[in-house]
Coordinates of C-alpha atoms in Angstrom, one line a residue:
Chain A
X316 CA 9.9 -5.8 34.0
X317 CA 7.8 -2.4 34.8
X318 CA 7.0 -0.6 32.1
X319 CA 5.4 3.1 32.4
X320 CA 4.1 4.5 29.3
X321 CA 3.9 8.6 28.5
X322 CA 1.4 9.2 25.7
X323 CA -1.2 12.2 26.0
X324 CA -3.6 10.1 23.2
X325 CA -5.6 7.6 25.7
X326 CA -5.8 5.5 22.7
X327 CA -1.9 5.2 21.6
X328 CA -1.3 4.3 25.2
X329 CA -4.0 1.6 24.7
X330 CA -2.4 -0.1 21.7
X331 CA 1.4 0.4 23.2
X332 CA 0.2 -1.5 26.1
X333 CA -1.8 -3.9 24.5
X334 CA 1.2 -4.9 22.0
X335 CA 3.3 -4.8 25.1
X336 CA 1.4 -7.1 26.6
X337 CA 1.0 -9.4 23.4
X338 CA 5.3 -9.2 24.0
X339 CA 4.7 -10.9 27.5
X340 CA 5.5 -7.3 29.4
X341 CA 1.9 -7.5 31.4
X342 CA 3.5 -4.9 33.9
X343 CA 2.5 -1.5 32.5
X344 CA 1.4 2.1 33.7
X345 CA 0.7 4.9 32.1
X346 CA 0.8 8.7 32.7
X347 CA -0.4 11.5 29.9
X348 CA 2.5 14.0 29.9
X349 CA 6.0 14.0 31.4
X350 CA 5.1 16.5 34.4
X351 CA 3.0 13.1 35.2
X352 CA 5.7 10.7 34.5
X353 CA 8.6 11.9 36.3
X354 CA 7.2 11.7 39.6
X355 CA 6.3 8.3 38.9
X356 CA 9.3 7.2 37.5
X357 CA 11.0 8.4 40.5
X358 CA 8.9 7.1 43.1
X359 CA 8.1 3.7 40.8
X360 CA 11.0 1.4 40.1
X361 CA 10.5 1.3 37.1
X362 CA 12.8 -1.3 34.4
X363 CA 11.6 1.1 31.3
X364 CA 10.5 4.2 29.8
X365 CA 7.9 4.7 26.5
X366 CA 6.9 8.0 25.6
X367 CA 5.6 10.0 23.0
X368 CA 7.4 13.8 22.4
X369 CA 4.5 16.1 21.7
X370 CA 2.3 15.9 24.4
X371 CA 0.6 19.2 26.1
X372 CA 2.4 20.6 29.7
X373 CA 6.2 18.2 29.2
X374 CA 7.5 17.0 26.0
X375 CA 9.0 13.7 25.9
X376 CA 12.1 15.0 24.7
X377 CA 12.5 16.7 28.4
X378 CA 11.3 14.0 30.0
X379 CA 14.0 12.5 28.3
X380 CA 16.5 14.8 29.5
X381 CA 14.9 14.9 33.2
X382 CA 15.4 11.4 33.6
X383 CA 19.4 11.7 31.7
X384 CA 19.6 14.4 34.7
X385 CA 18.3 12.5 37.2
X386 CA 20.8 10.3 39.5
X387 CA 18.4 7.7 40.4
X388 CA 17.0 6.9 36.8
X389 CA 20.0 8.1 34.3
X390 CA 20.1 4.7 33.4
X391 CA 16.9 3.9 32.3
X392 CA 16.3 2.8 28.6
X393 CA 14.1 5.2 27.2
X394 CA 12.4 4.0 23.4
X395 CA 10.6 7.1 21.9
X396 CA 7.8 6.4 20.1
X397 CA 6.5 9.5 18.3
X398 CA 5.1 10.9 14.9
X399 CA 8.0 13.9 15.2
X400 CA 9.8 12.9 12.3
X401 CA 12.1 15.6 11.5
X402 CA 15.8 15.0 11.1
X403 CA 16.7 17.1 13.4
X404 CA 15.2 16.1 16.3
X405 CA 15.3 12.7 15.9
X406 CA 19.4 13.9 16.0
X407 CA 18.2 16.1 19.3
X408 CA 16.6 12.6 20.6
X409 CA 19.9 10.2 19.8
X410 CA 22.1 13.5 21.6
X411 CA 19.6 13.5 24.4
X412 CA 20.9 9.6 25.4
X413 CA 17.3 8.1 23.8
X414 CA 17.7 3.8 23.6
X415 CA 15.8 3.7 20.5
X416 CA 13.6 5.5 18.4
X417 CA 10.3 4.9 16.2
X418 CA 8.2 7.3 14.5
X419 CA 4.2 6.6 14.1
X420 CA 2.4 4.9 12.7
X421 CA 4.1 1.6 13.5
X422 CA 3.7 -1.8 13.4
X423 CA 4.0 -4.7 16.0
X424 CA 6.9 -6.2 14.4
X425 CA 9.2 -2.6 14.9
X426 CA 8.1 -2.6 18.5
X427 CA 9.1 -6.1 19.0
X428 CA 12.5 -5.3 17.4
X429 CA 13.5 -2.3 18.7
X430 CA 12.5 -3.5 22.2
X431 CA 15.1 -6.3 21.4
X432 CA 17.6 -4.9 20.5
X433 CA 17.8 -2.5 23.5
X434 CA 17.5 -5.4 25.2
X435 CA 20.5 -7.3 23.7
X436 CA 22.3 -3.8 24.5
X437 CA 21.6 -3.4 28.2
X438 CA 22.0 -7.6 28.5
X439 CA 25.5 -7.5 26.7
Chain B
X391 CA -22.0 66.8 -22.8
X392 CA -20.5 64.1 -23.0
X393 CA -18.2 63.6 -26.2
X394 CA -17.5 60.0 -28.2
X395 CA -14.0 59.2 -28.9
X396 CA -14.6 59.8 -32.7
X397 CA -16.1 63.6 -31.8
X398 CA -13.1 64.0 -29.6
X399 CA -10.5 62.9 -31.8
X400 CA -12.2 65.0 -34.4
X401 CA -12.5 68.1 -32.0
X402 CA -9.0 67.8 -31.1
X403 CA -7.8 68.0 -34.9
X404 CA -9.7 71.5 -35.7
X405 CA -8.2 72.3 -32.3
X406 CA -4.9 72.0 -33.4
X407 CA -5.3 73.2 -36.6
X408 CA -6.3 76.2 -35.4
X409 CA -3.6 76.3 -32.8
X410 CA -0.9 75.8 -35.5
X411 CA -2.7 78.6 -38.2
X412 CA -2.9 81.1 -35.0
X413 CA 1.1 80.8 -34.4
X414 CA 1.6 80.9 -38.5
X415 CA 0.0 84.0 -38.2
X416 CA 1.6 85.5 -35.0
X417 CA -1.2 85.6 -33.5
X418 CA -0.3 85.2 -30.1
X419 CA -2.6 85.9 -28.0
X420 CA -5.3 83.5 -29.5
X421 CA -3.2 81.0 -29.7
X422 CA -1.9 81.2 -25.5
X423 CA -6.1 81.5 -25.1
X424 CA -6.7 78.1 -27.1
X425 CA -4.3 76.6 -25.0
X426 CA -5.9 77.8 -21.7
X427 CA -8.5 75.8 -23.2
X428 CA -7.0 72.7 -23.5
X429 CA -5.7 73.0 -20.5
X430 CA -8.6 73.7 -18.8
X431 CA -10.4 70.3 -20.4
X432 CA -7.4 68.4 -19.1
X433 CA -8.3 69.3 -15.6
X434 CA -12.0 68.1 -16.3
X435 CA -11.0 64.4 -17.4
X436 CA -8.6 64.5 -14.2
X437 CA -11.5 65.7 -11.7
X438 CA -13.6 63.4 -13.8
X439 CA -11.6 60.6 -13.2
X440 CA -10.6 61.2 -9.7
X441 CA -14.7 61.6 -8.9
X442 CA -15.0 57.5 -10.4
X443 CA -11.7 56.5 -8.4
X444 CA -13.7 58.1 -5.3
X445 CA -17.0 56.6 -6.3
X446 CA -15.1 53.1 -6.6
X447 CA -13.4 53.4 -3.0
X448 CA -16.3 54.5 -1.5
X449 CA -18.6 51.5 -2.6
X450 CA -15.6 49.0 -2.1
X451 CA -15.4 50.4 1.0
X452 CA -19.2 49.6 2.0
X453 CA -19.0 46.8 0.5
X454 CA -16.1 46.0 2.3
X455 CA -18.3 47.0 6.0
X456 CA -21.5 44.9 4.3
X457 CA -19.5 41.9 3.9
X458 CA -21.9 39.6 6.3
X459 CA -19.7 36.6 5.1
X460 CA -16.7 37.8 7.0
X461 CA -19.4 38.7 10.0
X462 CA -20.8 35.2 10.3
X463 CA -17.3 33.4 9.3
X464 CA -16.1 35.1 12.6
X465 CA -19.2 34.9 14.9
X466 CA -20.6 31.6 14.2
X467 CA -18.9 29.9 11.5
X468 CA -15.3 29.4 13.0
X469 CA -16.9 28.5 16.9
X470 CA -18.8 26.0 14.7
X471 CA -15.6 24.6 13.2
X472 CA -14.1 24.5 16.4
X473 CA -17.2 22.6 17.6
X474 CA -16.9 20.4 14.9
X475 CA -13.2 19.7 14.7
X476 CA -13.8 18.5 18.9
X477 CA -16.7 16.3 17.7
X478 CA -14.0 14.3 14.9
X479 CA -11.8 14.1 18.0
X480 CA -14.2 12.4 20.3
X481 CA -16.0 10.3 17.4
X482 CA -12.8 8.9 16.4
X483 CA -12.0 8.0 20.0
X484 CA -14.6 6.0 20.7
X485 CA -14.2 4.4 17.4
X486 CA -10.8 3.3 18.6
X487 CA -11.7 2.4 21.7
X488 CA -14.7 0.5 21.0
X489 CA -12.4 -1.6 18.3
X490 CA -10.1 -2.2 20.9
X491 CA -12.8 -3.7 23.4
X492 CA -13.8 -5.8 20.8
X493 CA -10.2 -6.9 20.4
X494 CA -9.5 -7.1 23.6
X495 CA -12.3 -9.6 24.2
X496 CA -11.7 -11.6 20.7
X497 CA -7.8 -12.1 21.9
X498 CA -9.5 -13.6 25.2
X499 CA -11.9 -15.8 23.3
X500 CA -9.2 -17.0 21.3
X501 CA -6.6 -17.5 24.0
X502 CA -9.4 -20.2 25.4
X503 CA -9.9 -21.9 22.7
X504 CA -6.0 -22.6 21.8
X505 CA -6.1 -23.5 25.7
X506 CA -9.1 -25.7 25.8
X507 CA -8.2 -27.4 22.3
X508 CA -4.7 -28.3 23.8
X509 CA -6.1 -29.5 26.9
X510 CA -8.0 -31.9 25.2
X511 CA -5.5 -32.9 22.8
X512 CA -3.8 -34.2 25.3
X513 CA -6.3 -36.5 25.9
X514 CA -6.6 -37.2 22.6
X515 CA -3.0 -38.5 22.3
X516 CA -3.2 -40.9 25.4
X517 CA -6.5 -42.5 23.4
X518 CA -4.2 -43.1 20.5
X519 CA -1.4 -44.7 22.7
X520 CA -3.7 -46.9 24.5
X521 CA -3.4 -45.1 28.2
X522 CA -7.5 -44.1 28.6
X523 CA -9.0 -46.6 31.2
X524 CA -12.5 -47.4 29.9
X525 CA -14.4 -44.6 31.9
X526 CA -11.8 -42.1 31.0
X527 CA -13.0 -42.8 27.4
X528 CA -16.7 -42.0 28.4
X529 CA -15.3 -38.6 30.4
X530 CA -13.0 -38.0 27.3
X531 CA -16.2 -37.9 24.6
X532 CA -18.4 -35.8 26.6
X533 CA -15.5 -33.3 27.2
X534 CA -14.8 -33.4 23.2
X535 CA -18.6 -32.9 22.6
X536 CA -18.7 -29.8 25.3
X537 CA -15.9 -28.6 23.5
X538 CA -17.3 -28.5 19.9
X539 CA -21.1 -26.9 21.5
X540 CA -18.4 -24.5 23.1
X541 CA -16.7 -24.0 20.0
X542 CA -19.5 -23.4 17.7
X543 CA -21.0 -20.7 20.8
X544 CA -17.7 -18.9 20.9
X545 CA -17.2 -18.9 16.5
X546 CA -20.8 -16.8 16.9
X547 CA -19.4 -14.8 19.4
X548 CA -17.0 -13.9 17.7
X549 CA -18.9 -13.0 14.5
X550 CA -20.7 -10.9 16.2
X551 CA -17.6 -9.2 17.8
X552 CA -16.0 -8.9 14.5
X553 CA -19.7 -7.2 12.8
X554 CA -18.7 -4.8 15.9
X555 CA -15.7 -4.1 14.7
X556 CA -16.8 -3.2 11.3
X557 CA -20.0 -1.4 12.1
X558 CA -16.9 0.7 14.8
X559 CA -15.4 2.1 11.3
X560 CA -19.1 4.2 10.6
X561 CA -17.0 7.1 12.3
X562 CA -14.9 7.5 8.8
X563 CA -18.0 8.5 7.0
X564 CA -19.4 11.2 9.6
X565 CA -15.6 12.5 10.4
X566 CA -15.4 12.5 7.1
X567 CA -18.3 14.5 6.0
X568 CA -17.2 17.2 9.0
X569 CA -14.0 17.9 7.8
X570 CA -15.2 18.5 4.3
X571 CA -17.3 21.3 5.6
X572 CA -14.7 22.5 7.7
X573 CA -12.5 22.6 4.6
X574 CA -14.6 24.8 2.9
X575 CA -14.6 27.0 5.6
X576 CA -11.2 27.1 5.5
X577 CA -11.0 28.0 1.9
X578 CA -13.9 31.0 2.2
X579 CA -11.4 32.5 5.0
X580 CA -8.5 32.5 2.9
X581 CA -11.2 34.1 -0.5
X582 CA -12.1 36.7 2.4
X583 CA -8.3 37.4 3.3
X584 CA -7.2 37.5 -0.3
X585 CA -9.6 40.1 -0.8
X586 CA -8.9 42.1 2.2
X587 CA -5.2 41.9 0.9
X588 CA -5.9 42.9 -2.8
X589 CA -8.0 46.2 -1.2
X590 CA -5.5 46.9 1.4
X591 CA -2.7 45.4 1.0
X592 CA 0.2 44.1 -1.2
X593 CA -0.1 41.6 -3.4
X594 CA 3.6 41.1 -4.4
X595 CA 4.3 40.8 -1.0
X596 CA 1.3 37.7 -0.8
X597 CA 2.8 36.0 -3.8
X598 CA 6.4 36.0 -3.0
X599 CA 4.8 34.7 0.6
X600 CA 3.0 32.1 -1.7
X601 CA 6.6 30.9 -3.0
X602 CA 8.1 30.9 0.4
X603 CA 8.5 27.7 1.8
X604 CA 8.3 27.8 5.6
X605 CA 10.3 26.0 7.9
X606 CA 8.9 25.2 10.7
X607 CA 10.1 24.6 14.2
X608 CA 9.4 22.1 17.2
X609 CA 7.5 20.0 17.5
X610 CA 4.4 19.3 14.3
X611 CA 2.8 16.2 14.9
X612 CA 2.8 14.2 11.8
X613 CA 4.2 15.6 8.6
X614 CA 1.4 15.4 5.9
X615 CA 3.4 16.3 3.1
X616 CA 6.5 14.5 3.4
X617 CA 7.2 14.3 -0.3
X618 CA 7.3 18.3 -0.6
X619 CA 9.7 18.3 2.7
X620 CA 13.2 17.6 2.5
X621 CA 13.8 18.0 6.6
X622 CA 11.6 14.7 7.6
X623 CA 12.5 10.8 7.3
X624 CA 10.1 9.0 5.4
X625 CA 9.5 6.3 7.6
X626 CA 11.2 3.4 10.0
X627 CA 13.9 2.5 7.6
X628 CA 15.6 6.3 7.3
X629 CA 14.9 6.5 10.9
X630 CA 17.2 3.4 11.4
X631 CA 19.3 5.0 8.8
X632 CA 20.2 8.1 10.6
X633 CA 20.9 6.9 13.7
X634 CA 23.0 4.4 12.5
X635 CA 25.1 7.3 10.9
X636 CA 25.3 8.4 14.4
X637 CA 26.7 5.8 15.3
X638 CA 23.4 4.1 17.1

């Protein structure tokens, strides 16, 4: 499983990768905005899609909708993982086709479930 | 010469006194002539009123051009925010990444010794169930007593990892002691533009700005009043919540 993962903070991107790891996904990359990641994505085969939605140059939330839009990767599960935590765009998110959502700051244990379950979703 | 208020008052009684005895006695045209005189005091409290209102403009106007604290807020105090707000940005960077090496590296150290210990265990077992030949047993205690020098190495290792770690969190303290100032800052600049206002400008209209509640659009970043906004979830669960509703 491939795993690229979209935050602009050096660090976050760190500690997603490091619990990813800690998960048994040792496949990771990383980009720092969606103008980045989209390239990537579509050059990259790719399984899976982590990003955060405020990030300078392309939100997440239109990376999320470039990759809904794109032919090649409209499939791809796509967990946000963001401090946005207003109602409303967490609605915008769940309209936009997002797999799962989590809002900072987070533990292990979410990561590990919401992974899961979008797991269980694709698999059944 | 300037009157008290007692001499006024007092002055103003005869005044009218002889206003009123003047009309008793028809004697108009003293009486339209006392009145000119009034009038014509009237006028001097006005212009002498008007001169202080002038007087007061013109300093709070000076005072206004003299104010060096809105000077040096605007030349070197907000760069020097700016500056300092960058330097709580990198500080706390390194912090967090410096904590991660060291985590990174104790995960490591650990991962070998669950590794090495299980290794040997192995061993261990097939001693108790009679398997070791006799010169596996020899092999099998030097292994154990590399293992425990190994073991002992890697626990001060990792003590001295961990006093890493906690000596990493000194960024807390300087960060924290930046912000403060910049705080203040923050507060002298909204003294300054209150004041500008009050000169200037309207105060209702600041107050009922005061009372507003803004709502704000796009993207924030993390809420740091979530118990004053109704708009934001309040963590994982409500997040689950919603998009349950939605049929997630």
């Amino acid at each position: 499983m491939k795993i690229l993962v979209v935050d602009d903070f050096s660090t976050m991107r760190r500690i997603i990768k490091n619990l990813l790891r800690d998960l048994g996904f040792t496949n990771t990359q990383e980009a720092d905005d969606g103008n980045t990641a989209l390239p990537m994505l579509q050059a990259g085969n790719f399984d899976f899609l982590v990003t955060d939605w405020n990030m300078p140059g392309m939100q997440g939330i239109d990376l999320l909708k470039a990759v809904r839009a794109d032919d090649k990767l409209k499939t791809m599960p796509v967990l946000m993982v963001t401090a946005e935590s207003k109602r409303e765009q967490i609605i915008e998110a769940a309209q936009a086709g997002v797999n799962g959502y989590i809002v900072k700051p987070f533990t292990a244990a979410t990561l590990n479930e919401k992974l899961q379950k979008i797991f269980e979703r694709i698999d059944g | 010469m300037k009157l008290s208020d007692k001499e006024q008052l007092a002055l103003t009684i005869d005044q009218t006194r002889d206003l009123l005895s003047h009309l008793e006695n028809n004697e108009i045209e003293d009486a339209q002539e006392l009145i000119d005189s009034f009038a014509g005091q009237g006028d001097e409290d006005l212009f002498v009123e008007i001169g202080k209102l002038t007087r007061n403009l013109h300093e709070a106007l000076t005072n206004f051009q003299m104010d060096s604290r809105i000077t040096d807020i605007a030349a070197s105090e907000i760069p020097d925010a700016k500056e300092r707000l960058n330097y709580v940005i990198d500080k706390t960077e390194e912090a967090a990444n410096k904590t991660m090496d060291m985590v990174e590296t104790c995960t490591e150290r650990s991962n070998k010794m669950a590794k090495d210990s299980e290794d040997l265990l192995v061993e261990w077992k097939k001693l108790y169930n009679r398997e070791l030949e006799p010169g596996d047993f020899r092999k099998l205690c030097k292994k154990i007593e590399t293992h425990l020098e190994k073991n002992k190495d890697d626990a001060d290792d990792l003590h001295r990892e961990l006093s890493d770690v906690l000596l990493a969190q000194d960024y807390q303290d300087l960060t924290g002691q930046v912000i403060r100032q910049v705080i203040t800052l923050v507060h002298d600049v909204e003294e300054s533009m209150v004041h500008i206002i009050k000169m200037f400008g309207s105060m209702d209209g600041y107050n009922k700005a005061k009372d507003e509640t803004v709502k704000k659009g796009g993207v924030e970043g993390p809420v740091v009043n979530v118990e004053k906004r109704d708009d934001v979830v309040q963590g994982q669960d409500e997040v689950d919540d919603l998009l349950s509703s939605l049929g997630f």
